[in-house]
Amino acid sequence: MHQLHRVALLALLPTLTLGPALSATLAVSSSTAGSPFAGPTAPASAQQDAGAALSELITLQTAELAEAPRDELWRRAIALRDAARELNLEGLDAAIDAALSKPGLDSGAVLMLAAARIQGAAVEAGKLATPLIDLLDAPAGARADERAISAATLLSDANFRALDTEERRDVVRRLLKCAADAQRAPALRLEAAFAATRLGGGDDIRRARAVMQEFLASGDAELRASGALAMARSGAELQGQLFDELRRLAVLPSENGRLAASYLERERVRELGERKLKNLSDSFEGQKRAAAAEGAETDGAPKGGKWQELTNLVELVERWHLEGERFKRDELLEAAMQGILSSLDEHSTYMSPKGFARFEQELAANYGGIGAYVGEDRQDGLFTITRPIYSGPAYKAGLMSDDKIVRIDDWPTIGKPVDDIIKRLKGKPNTQVKLYVWRRGMDATLIDRPSEEMAITITRQAITIPAEQHQMLPGKIGLITLNEFSQVASGELRKPIVAMLDGGMRGLILDLRNNSGGLLDEAVAVAELFLPKKTLVVSTESRIRPTEKLYTRRDPILPPDMPMVVLVNRFTASAAEIVSGALQDEKRALVLGERSFGKGSVQNLITMPGMEDDEYLDENKNRRWDNWEKITKDFNGNGEFDFAPRVKLTIARYLLPTGRSIHREVDAEGNVLNIGGVVPEEKVEATRIDAWRVEQMRRVLDRRAPRDYVDKHFAEHRERFSQIADNDRRDTSLYPDFESFYQSLRTPLPPDDVRQLLRAEIRRRIQDARGQEFPQGDFVEDRQLQAAIRHVLGKLGEKPESIEDYRATIEPDLSPRLNLATNDKDKLRGTLDELNQALRADRKLPESTLSQLVDMLKGSLDN
């Protein structure tokens, strides 16, 4: 070894006493510098203690790392490899593997050795990932989070892409779990999310970037900057809010500013490259067109024309796009078909076989299974019952909201795609499925190794997805939420109306907010529950068909003199607009809320020409395939029932009874030509919540604080919680230990916001206990529903103040206008602004109430 190298090597090593083997190696290396025996051909006396020297070298470099900062770990990892190379010591990788397998290593040593090992050859990704994942899963804390950040950084290395499929899925799942955990440090969540984008597939990348997007949308400038840099680092497209944030950061004289500037420059270079590639492609296309004009053919493709251009475009994507190998040719062609249809209008669309299968089930509203709404909990990554269907076998067997299904029969669900899990839950009615259910408070080790005590055997049944939820409100006012116009909508709606009429209902509120529509026949069937027989509900006009007029065919079940209100908002669309518009035109109901969406067009589902659904044995004669029925002809031989693709094509326009169109019309550039929609007679905006409050509420929910609070108090205060679920009169004193709970949150939210979060969780738990879902409207919090109640009571000659449950919850009607001179108005506006600021600082009034009062008063001044 050259003397200068030896001095540098000693400087790299910690200032500790060297062991005999390493000292001897240094001496031999020094004496053999420049000798023909230096290097791997040195005498045996210089090589015989290599193993011991490596062991001493590793011991030196892992000493006193328990509290070492991250940069020191990486410095020592580099120094370890440099030292072994300068000393001509072979076998460092094996020595590191051996050291990592020893028990009792502190976290700093594990990270340093892993960082050194990644730089070596033939990395055994599975063995190396295990200790790093253990650091990632360690309980939250400042030191643990710092070490976990380093572990996540290492896991993003390309070596871990060599993990086998199941190992890789497990690592990604645990990274995403960490990323979604609001208790962990922001830097750790983002680092874990970034690692998931390096190792995961399409769905994993979307979930990881969703975490980054949460930070990007934050009201905190530092968190927003961190989210933007993480998104850019992950390779996300620089556009919209991300692009704007990076531009803002790029002007700052800081490390973040330099990073943002480099990402923007990278994007500029990429766009420049794409333009050059396009020019090259255009030249290539010109040559092909010239060849086609001469009758030539290329690669067996059709001659010339736009079809040839499409083929060439697909080839171009496959060859040149950054991730071209990820996309199948069929997927690219499906996207092209989607583009053709979306260029016609916003509602025409291509439906892939899987897309149509989902659509068909939503409209059919029934299937064979256990009866539950399910999904993956983003906080823990586990397959979760979000809510049981209360008429279904899962609820009757004892399954509740937030239960985790960790195994189905002998098949673990951990890390499995949600669609695959759902397929195993569904099946032929009267067949059994054995579920292993983990609940909060159980030993966490039972998630991976469930015991028989966790097993619940459920007999599958034919499940009907509920189309409505209803409740008799105080004052005998019926409230019904209709979710969608599925095949069972009118039949499901009829039952609660009849039941509530028998219970003395005096008025009805039909809530069609967020109802996106469905079947035209069901829209007519729903309308005839309220309109006289032979009343025109809707007509259609088409280029290819004669005008069709649809009338009610039965007498209504609701008495014609009973007050009725229909609630709509900007997500009320299609069939829901037909019903609300018809009731409005016929003056049967007051429409209240916000202008609806404006979808007044008719789409037909057309099977793609030349393609057929797979064939099956229709055992229950319902004319639709159920997932337990035998496939008799499998056209593509994949062992699964496949629908043929469909085209949903706009063929007509709806017209309401008065002949008006509700259709929102836009031109090719997206400019709105006709805003469309059903305009309510009484306009009431939904309660608006300030962005900073939404962000703070999300933080409280991410910490699971409301759930933990209800878990703690539910058994002891079940009756009180049942009363709170119905009406808490906005009184925080009804909540056990509210003040101490509120103080423990250390949140800037006013107490009333925290009350709302607690009450929402209590209502979720109480509906499980009662076996009946609450409607989406809640008269305690919902100002649109409050206005509807006020209208119905007014028609009955009553006021909300006359009913005890409404006295403390429904805000007074401040609609009467003030008659003031201009100078008086200006003075009052100034006084209102001062009062507004003072009341907000005082935090005594709920934010929603304060905003509504101020808006109403100022509106009165402007009229």
PDB file of C-alpha atoms in Angstrom, residues 474 727 729 779 799-809:
ATOM      1  CA  PRO A 474     -88.868  14.976  15.244  1.00  0.00           C
ATOM      2  CA  ASN A 727     -79.351  14.857  18.810  1.00  0.00           C
ATOM      3  CA  ARG A 729     -78.007  19.819  20.870  1.00  0.00           C
ATOM      4  CA  PHE A 779     -80.525  17.889  11.138  1.00  0.00           C
ATOM      5  CA  LYS A 799     -92.006  26.742  13.481  1.00  0.00           C
ATOM      6  CA  PRO A 800     -88.884  24.752  14.469  1.00  0.00           C
ATOM      7  CA  GLU A 801     -88.818  26.541  17.840  1.00  0.00           C
ATOM      8  CA  SER A 802     -92.077  24.795  18.737  1.00  0.00           C
ATOM      9  CA  ILE A 803     -90.336  21.382  18.741  1.00  0.00           C
ATOM     10  CA  GLU A 804     -87.825  20.783  21.521  1.00  0.00           C
ATOM     11  CA  ASP A 805     -85.326  18.778  19.410  1.00  0.00           C
ATOM     12  CA  TYR A 806     -85.090  21.630  16.891  1.00  0.00           C
ATOM     13  CA  ARG A 807     -84.972  24.505  19.359  1.00  0.00           C
ATOM     14  CA  ALA A 808     -81.237  24.225  20.069  1.00  0.00           C
ATOM     15  CA  THR A 809     -80.168  22.939  16.659  1.00  0.00           C
TER      16      THR A 809
END
